[in-house]
Tab-separated table of C-alpha atoms in Angstrom:
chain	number	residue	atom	x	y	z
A	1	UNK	CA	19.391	18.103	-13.806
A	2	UNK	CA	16.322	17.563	-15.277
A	3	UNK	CA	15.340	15.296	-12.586
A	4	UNK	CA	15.902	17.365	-9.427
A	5	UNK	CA	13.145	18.631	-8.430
A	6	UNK	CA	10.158	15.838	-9.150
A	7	UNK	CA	7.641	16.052	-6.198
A	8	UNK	CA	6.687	13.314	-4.173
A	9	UNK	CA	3.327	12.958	-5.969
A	10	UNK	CA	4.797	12.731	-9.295
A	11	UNK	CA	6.942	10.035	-8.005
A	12	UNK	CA	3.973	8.127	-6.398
A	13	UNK	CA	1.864	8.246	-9.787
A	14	UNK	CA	4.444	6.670	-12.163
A	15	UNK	CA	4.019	3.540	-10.930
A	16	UNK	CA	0.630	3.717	-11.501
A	17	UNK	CA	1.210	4.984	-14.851
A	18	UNK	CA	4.192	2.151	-15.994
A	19	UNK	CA	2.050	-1.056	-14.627
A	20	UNK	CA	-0.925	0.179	-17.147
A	21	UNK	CA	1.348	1.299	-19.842
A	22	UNK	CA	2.906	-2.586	-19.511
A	23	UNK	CA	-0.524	-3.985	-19.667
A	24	UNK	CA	-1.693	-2.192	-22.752
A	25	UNK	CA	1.752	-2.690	-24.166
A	26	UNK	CA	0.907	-7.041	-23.337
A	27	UNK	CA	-2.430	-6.369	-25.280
A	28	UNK	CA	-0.612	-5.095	-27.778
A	29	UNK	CA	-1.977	-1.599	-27.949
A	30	UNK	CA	0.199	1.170	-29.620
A	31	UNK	CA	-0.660	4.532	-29.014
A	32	UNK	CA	-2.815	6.283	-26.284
A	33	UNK	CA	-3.792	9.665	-25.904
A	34	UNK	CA	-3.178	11.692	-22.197
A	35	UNK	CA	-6.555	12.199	-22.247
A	36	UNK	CA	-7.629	8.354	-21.914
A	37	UNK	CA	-4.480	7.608	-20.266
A	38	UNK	CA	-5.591	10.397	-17.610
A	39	UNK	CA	-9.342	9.280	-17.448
A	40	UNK	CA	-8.079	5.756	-16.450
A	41	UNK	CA	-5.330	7.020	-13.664
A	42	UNK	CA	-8.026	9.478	-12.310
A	43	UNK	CA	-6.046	12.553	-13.352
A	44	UNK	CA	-6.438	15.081	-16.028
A	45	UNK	CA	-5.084	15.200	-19.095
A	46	UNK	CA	-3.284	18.253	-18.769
A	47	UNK	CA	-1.907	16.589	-14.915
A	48	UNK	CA	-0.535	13.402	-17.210
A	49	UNK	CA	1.379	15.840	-19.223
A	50	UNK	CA	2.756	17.985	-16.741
A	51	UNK	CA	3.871	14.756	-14.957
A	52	UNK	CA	5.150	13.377	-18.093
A	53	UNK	CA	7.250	16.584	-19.002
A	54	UNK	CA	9.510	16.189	-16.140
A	55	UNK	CA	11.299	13.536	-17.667
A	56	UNK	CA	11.674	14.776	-21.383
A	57	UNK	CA	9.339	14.735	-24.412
A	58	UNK	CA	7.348	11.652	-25.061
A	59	UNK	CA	3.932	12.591	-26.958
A	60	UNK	CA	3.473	14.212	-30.144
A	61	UNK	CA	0.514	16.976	-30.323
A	62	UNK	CA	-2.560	15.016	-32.110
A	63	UNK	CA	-1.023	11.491	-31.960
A	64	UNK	CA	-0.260	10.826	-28.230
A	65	UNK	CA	1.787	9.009	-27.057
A	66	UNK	CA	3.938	6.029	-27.927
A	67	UNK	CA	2.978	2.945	-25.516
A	68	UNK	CA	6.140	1.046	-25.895
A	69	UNK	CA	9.003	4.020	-26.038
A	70	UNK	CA	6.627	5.557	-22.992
A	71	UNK	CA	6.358	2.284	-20.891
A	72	UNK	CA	10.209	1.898	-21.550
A	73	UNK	CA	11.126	5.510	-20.309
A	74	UNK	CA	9.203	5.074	-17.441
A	75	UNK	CA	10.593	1.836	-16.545
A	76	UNK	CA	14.373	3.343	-17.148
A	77	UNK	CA	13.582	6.304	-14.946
A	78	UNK	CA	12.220	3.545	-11.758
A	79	UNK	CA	14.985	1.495	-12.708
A	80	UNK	CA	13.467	-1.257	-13.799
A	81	UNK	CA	16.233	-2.225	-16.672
A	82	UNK	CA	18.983	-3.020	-14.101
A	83	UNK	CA	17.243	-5.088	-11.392
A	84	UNK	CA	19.469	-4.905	-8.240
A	85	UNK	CA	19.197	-7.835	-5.782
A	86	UNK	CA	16.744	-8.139	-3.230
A	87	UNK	CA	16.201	-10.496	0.057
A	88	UNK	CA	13.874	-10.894	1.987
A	89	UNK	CA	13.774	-11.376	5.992
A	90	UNK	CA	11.074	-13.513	7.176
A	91	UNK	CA	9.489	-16.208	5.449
A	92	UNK	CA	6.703	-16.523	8.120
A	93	UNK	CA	2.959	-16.098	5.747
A	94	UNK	CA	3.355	-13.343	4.474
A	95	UNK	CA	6.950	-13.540	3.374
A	96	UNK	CA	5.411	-16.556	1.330
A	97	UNK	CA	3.350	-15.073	0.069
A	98	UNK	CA	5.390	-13.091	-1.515
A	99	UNK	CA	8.190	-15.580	-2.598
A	100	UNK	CA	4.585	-17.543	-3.884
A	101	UNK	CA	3.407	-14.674	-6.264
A	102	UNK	CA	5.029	-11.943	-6.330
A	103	UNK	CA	6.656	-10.426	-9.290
A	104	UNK	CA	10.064	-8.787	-8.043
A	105	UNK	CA	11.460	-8.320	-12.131
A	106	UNK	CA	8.753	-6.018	-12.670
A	107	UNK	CA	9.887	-4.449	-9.798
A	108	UNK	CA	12.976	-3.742	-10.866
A	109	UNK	CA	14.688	-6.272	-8.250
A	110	UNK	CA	16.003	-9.972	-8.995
A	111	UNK	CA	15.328	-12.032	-5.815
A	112	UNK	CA	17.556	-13.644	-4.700
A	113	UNK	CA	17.008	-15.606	-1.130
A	114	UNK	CA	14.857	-15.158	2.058
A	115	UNK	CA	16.141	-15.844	5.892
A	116	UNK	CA	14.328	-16.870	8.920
A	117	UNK	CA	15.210	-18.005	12.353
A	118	UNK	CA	12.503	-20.775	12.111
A	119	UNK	CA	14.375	-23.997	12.279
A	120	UNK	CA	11.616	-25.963	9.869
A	121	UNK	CA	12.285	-23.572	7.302
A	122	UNK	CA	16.383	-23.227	7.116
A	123	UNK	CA	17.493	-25.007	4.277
A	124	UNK	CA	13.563	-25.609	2.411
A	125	UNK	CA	12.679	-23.471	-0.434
A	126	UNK	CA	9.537	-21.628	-1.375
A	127	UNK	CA	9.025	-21.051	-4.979
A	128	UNK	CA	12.398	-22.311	-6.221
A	129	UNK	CA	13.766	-19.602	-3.729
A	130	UNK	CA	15.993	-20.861	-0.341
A	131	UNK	CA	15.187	-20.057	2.872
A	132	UNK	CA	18.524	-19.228	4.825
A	133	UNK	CA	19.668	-19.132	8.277
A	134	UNK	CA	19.762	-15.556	9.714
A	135	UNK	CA	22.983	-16.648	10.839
A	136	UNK	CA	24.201	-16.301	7.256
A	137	UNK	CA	23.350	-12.755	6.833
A	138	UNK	CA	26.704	-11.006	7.369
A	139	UNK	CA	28.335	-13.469	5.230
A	140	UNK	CA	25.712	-13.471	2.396
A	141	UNK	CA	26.118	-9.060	2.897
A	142	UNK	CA	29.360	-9.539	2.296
A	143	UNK	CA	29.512	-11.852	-1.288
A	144	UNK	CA	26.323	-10.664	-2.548
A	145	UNK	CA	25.391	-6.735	-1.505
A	146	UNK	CA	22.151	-6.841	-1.969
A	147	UNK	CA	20.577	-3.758	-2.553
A	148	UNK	CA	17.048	-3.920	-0.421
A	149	UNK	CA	15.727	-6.171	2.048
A	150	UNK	CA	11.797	-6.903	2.488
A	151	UNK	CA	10.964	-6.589	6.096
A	152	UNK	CA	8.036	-9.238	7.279
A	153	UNK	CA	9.109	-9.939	10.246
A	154	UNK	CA	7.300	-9.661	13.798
A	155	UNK	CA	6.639	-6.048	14.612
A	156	UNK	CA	9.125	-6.863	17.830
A	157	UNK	CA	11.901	-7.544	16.088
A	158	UNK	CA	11.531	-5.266	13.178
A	159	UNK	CA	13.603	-2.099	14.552
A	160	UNK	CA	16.501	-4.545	15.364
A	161	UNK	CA	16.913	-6.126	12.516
A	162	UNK	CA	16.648	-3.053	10.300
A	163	UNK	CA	19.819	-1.442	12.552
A	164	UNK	CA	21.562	-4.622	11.375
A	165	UNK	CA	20.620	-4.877	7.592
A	166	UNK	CA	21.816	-0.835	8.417
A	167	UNK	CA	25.060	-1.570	9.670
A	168	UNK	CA	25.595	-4.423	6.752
A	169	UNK	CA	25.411	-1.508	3.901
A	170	UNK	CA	21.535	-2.419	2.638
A	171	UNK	CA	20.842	0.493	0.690
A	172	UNK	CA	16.347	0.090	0.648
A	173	UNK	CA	13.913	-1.359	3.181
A	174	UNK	CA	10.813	-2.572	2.154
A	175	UNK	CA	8.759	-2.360	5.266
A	176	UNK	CA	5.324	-4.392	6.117
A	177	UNK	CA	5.798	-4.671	9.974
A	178	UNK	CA	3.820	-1.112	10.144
A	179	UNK	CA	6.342	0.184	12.439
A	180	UNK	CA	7.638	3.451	11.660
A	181	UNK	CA	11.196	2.323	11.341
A	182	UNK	CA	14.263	5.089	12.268
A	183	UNK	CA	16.678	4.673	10.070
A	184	UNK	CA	19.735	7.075	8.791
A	185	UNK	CA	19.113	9.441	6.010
A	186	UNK	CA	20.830	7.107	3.396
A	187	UNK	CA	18.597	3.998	3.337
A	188	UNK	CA	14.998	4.782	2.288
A	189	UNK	CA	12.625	2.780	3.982
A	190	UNK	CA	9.279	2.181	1.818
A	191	UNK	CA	6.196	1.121	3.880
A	192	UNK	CA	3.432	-1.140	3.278
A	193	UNK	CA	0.680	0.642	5.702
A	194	UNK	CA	-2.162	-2.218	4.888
A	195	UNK	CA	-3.815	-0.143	8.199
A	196	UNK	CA	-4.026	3.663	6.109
A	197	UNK	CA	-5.527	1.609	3.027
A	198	UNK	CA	-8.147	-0.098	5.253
A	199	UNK	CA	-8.955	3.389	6.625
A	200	UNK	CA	-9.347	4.751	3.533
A	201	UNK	CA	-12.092	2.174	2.576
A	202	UNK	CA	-13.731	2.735	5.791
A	203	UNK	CA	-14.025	6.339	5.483
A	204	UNK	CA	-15.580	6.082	1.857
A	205	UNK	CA	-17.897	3.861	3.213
A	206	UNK	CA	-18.982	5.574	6.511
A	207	UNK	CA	-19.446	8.819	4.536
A	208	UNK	CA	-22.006	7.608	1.548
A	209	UNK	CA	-25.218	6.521	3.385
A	210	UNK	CA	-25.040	10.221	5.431
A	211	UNK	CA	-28.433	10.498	4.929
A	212	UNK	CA	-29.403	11.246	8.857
A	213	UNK	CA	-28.658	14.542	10.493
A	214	UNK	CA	-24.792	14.035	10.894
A	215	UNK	CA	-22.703	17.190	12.377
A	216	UNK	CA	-22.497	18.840	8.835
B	1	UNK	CA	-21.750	20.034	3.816
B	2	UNK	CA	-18.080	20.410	5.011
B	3	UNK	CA	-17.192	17.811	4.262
B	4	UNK	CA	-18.704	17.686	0.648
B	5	UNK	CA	-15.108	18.574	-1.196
B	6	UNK	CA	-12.150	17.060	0.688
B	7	UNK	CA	-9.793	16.015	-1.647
B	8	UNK	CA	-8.306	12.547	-2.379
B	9	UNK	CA	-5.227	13.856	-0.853
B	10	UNK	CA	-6.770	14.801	2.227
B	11	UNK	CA	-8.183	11.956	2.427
B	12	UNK	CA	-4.877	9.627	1.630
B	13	UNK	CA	-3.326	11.766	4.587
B	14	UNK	CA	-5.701	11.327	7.339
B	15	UNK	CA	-5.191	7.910	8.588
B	16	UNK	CA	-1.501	8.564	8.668
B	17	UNK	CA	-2.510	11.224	10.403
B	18	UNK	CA	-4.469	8.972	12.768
B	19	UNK	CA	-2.087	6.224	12.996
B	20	UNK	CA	0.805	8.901	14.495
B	21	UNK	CA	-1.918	10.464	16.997
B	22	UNK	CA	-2.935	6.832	18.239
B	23	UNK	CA	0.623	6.191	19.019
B	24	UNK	CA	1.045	9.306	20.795
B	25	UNK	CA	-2.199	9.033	22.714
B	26	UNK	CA	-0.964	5.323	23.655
B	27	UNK	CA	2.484	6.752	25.006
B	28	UNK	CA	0.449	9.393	26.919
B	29	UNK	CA	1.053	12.508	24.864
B	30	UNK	CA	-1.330	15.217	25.274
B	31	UNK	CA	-0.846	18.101	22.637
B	32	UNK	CA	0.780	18.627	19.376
B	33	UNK	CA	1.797	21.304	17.650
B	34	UNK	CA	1.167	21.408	13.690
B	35	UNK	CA	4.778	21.953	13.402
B	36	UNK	CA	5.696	18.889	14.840
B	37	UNK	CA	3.067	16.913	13.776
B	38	UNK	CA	3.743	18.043	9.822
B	39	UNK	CA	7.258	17.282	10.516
B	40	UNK	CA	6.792	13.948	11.341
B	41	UNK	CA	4.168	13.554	8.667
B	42	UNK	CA	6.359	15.162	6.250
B	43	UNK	CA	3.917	18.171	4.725
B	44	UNK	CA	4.220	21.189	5.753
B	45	UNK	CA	2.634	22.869	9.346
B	46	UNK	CA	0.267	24.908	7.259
B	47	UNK	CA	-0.661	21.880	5.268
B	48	UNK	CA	-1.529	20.155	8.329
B	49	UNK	CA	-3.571	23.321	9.403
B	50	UNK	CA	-5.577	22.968	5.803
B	51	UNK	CA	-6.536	19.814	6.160
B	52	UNK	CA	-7.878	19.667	9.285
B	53	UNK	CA	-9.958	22.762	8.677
B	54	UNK	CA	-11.306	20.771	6.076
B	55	UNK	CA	-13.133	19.289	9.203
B	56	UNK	CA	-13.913	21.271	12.022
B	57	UNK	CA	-11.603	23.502	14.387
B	58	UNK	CA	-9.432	21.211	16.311
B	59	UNK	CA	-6.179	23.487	17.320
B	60	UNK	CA	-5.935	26.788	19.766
B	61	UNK	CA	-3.380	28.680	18.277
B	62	UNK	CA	-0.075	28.958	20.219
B	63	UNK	CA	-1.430	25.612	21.966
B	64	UNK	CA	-1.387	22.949	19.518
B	65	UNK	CA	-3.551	20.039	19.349
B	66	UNK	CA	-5.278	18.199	21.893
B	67	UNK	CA	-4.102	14.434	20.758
B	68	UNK	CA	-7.052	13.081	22.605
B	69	UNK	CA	-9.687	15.045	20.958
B	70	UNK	CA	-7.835	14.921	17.447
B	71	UNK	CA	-7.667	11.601	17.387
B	72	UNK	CA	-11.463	10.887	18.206
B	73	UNK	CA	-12.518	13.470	15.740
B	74	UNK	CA	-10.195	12.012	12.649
B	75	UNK	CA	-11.161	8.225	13.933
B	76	UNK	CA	-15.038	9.820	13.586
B	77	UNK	CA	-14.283	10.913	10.235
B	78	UNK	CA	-12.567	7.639	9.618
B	79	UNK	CA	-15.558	5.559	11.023
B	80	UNK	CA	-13.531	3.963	13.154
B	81	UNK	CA	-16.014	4.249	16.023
B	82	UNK	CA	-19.049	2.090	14.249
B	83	UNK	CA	-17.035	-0.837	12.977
B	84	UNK	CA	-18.588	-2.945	10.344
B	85	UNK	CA	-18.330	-6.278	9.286
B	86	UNK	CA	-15.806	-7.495	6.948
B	87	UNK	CA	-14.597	-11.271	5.629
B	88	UNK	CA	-11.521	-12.589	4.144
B	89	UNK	CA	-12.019	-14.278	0.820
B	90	UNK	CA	-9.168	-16.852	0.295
B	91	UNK	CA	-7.252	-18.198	3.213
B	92	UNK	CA	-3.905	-18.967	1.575
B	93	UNK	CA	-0.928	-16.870	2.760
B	94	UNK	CA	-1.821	-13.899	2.487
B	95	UNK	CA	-5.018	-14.001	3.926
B	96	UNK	CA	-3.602	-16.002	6.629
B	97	UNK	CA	-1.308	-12.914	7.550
B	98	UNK	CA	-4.045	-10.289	7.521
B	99	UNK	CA	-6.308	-13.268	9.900
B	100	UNK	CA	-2.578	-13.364	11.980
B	101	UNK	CA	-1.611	-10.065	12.480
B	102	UNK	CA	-3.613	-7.591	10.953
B	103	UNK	CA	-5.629	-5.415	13.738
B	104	UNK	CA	-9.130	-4.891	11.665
B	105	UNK	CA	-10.554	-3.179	15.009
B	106	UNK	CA	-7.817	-0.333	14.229
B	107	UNK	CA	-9.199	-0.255	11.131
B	108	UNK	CA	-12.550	0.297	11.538
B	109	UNK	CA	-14.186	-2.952	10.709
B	110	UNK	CA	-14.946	-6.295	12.457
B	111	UNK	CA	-13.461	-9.449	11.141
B	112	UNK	CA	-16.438	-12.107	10.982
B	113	UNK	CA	-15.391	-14.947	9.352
B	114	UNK	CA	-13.161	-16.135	6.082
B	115	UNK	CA	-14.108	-18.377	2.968
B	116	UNK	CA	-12.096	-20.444	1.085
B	117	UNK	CA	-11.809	-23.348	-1.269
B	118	UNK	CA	-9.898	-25.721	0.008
B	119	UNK	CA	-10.769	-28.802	1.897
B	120	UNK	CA	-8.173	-29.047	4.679
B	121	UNK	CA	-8.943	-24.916	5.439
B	122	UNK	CA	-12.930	-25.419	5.478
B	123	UNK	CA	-14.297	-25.496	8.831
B	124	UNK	CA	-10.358	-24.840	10.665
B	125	UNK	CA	-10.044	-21.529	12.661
B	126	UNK	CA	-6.939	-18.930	12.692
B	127	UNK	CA	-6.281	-16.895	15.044
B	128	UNK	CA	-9.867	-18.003	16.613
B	129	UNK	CA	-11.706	-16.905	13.046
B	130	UNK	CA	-13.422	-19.681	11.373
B	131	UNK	CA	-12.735	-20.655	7.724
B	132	UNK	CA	-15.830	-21.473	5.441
B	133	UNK	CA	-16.878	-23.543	2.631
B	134	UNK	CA	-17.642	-20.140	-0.870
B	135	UNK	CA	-21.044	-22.635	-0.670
B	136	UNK	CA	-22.166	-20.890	2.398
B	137	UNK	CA	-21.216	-17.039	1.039
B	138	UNK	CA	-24.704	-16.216	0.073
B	139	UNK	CA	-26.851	-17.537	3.147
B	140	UNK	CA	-23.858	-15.832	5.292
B	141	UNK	CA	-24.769	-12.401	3.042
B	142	UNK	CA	-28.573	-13.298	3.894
B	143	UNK	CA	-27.787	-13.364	7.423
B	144	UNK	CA	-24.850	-10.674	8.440
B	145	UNK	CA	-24.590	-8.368	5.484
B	146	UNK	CA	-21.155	-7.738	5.688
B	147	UNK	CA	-19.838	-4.342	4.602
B	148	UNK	CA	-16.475	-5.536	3.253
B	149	UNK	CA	-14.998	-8.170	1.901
B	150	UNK	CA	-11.030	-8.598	1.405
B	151	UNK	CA	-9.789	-10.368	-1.977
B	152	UNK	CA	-6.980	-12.480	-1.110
B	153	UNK	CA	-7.453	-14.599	-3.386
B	154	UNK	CA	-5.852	-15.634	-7.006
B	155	UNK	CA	-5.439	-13.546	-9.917
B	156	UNK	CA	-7.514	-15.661	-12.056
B	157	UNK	CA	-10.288	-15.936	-9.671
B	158	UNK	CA	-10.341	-12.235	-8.911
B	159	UNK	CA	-12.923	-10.533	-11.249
B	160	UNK	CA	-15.182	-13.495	-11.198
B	161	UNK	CA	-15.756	-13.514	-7.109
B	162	UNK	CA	-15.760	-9.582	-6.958
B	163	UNK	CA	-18.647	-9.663	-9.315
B	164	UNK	CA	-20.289	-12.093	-6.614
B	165	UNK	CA	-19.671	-10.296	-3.973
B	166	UNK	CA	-21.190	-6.878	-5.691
B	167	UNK	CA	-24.661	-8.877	-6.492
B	168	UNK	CA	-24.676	-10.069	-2.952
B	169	UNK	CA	-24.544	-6.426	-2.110
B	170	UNK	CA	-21.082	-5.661	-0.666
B	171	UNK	CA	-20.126	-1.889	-0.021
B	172	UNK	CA	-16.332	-2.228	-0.414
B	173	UNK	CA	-13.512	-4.369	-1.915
B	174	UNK	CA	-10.293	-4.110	-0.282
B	175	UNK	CA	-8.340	-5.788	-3.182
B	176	UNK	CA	-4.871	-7.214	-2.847
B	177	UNK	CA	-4.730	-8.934	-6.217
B	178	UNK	CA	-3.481	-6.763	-8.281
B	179	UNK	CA	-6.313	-7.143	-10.652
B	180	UNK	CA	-7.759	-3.806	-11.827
B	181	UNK	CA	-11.371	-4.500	-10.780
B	182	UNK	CA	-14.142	-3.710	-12.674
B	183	UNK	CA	-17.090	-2.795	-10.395
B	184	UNK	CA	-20.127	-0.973	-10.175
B	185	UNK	CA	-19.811	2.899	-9.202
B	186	UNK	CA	-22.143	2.181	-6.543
B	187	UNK	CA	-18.672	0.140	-4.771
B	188	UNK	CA	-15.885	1.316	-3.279
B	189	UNK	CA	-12.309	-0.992	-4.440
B	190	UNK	CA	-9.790	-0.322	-2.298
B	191	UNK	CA	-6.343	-1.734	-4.206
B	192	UNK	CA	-3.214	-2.386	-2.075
B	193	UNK	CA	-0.798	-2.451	-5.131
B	194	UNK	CA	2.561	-3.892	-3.732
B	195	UNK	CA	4.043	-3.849	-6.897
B	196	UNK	CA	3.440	0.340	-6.810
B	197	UNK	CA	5.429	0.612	-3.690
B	198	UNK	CA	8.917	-1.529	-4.634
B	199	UNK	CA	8.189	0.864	-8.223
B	200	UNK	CA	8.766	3.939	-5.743
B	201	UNK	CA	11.612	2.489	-3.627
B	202	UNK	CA	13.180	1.547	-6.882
B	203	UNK	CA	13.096	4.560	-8.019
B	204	UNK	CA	14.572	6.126	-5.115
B	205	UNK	CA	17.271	3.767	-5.294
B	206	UNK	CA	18.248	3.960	-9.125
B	207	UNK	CA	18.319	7.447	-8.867
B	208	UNK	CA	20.590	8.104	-5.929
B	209	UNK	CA	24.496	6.716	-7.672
B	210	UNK	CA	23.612	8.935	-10.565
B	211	UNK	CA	27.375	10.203	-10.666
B	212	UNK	CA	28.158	9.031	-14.391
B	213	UNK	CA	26.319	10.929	-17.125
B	214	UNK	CA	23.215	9.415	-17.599
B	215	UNK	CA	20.486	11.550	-20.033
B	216	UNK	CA	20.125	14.075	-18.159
């Protein structure tokens, strides 16, 4: 019950907050206080505890907060202990690159395979991971289940092959084709907007040197 | 002086806000109500309302938006209409998907050029963008002053080239490293943080067949 009614934003920022709790935790740091934990995530104190008290009682008044029993709460409640399979569709360069570095165990997903239609790729592997026919999807659905599916595919084909990974019971889309994918209630679709981020910058950095007579 | 205290929120929402109203204008859509528009977005009509006041008065009650004119203004805000000039660092696969696919005009910047390491890539072209020698970074600094530069390069080399880049006086870093940058105030790092994104989908995911008794 506890966990009904945690807002988007709260949702967004753990995350944030488990990746730097694992780093301390890998530098072998033991305790840290909200306050330095909320100076470091751009928050407040007082916002770190708020978002922290949604899921139960971590800190103790004085002493902060535990790295280790924190980073492991945090990783229970994204559901990072019980990794769930994941494929991915499209092994064209940026599917590479992330069957080349990325880390899906942190995650919280075990990779399993990746499929493409590209003849020169069926049957090679990238990273120790093998590239499949799409052919073999229903049939791999059907042993396997995997959980989500990482779209990086053309943006042409992406709306298709989501209704099919749909229809085959995927449960989680990751989505980088930055098309705004319909999909039923059930499945959440996550997207990769590389565009919004690249806004972002440009809006930080057309607003600093304001220094003429701009429509203010 | 309007725009002197728009939140990071706001600001997170606005290209989102952009992307959806450059569809629409491309489909022909003229107005928009805030209604719909938040719908779609998924905040709230009066949310919608806030933040664009944060700007300027854009909607005529009872009519909606004008898409055209919304657009322009946010793209404005954006500085999407003065595009500056941006390079790659690091060719490999991931770069090679942003020089592929990614549409940096949309974004608000020119792509110029790319730098890499590695013999074969040096003086090749993708996507009609030509790959350079990291010799030739500082007279190409000299010469074009490039606003941007994207990090697509590895982990280990991350730090070491953004601290480059800063004393050859770049504005912004968009980073895709997943390296926690540190940099001068005086630059704006922009992180795409692809392992924050499966975090949230895993999330989603874990928490949905919560039908035994977990601690809750």
């Amino acid at each position: 019950m506890k966990q009904q009614h945690i807002s988007d934003a709260v949702i967004r920022r753990l995350p944030r907050y488990y990746r730097y709790l694992d780093e301390l935790h890998s530098r072998g740091v033991e305790r840290i206080s909200s306050s330095t934990l909320g100076k470091r995530m751009g928050v407040t104190a007082s916002q770190i505890r708020q978002d922290l008290s949604c899921f139960g009682e971590f800190g103790q008044h004085g002493y902060g907060y535990n790295i280790m029993e924190l980073r492991a709460e945090i990783g229970a409640i994204l559901g990072v202990g019980a990794p769930r399979r994941l494929i991915i569709i499209g092994a064209g360069h940026l599917g590479h690159a992330l069957l080349q570095n990325f880390d899906f165990v942190q995650g919280g997903f075990q990779l399993d395979t990746a499929f493409d239609i590209a003849p020169e790729l069926i049957g090679t592997q990238i990273n120790g991971v093998a590239i499949r026919s799409m052919d073999e999807l229903d049939a791999y659905f059907d042993a396997y289940h995997p959980a989500v599916a990482v779209l990086t595919v053309p943006k042409s084909a992406a709306q298709e092959i989501a209704n099919r990974l749909v229809a085959l019971g995927v449960r989680g889309l990751w989505n980088f084709t930055n098309v705004e994918l319909d999909a039923e209630d059930s499945v959440f679709v996550e997207n990769v907007h590389f565009a919004d981020s690249l806004l972002t910058l440009s809006y930080r950095i057309a607003k600093e040197p304001a220094v003429g007579g701009e429509n203010a």
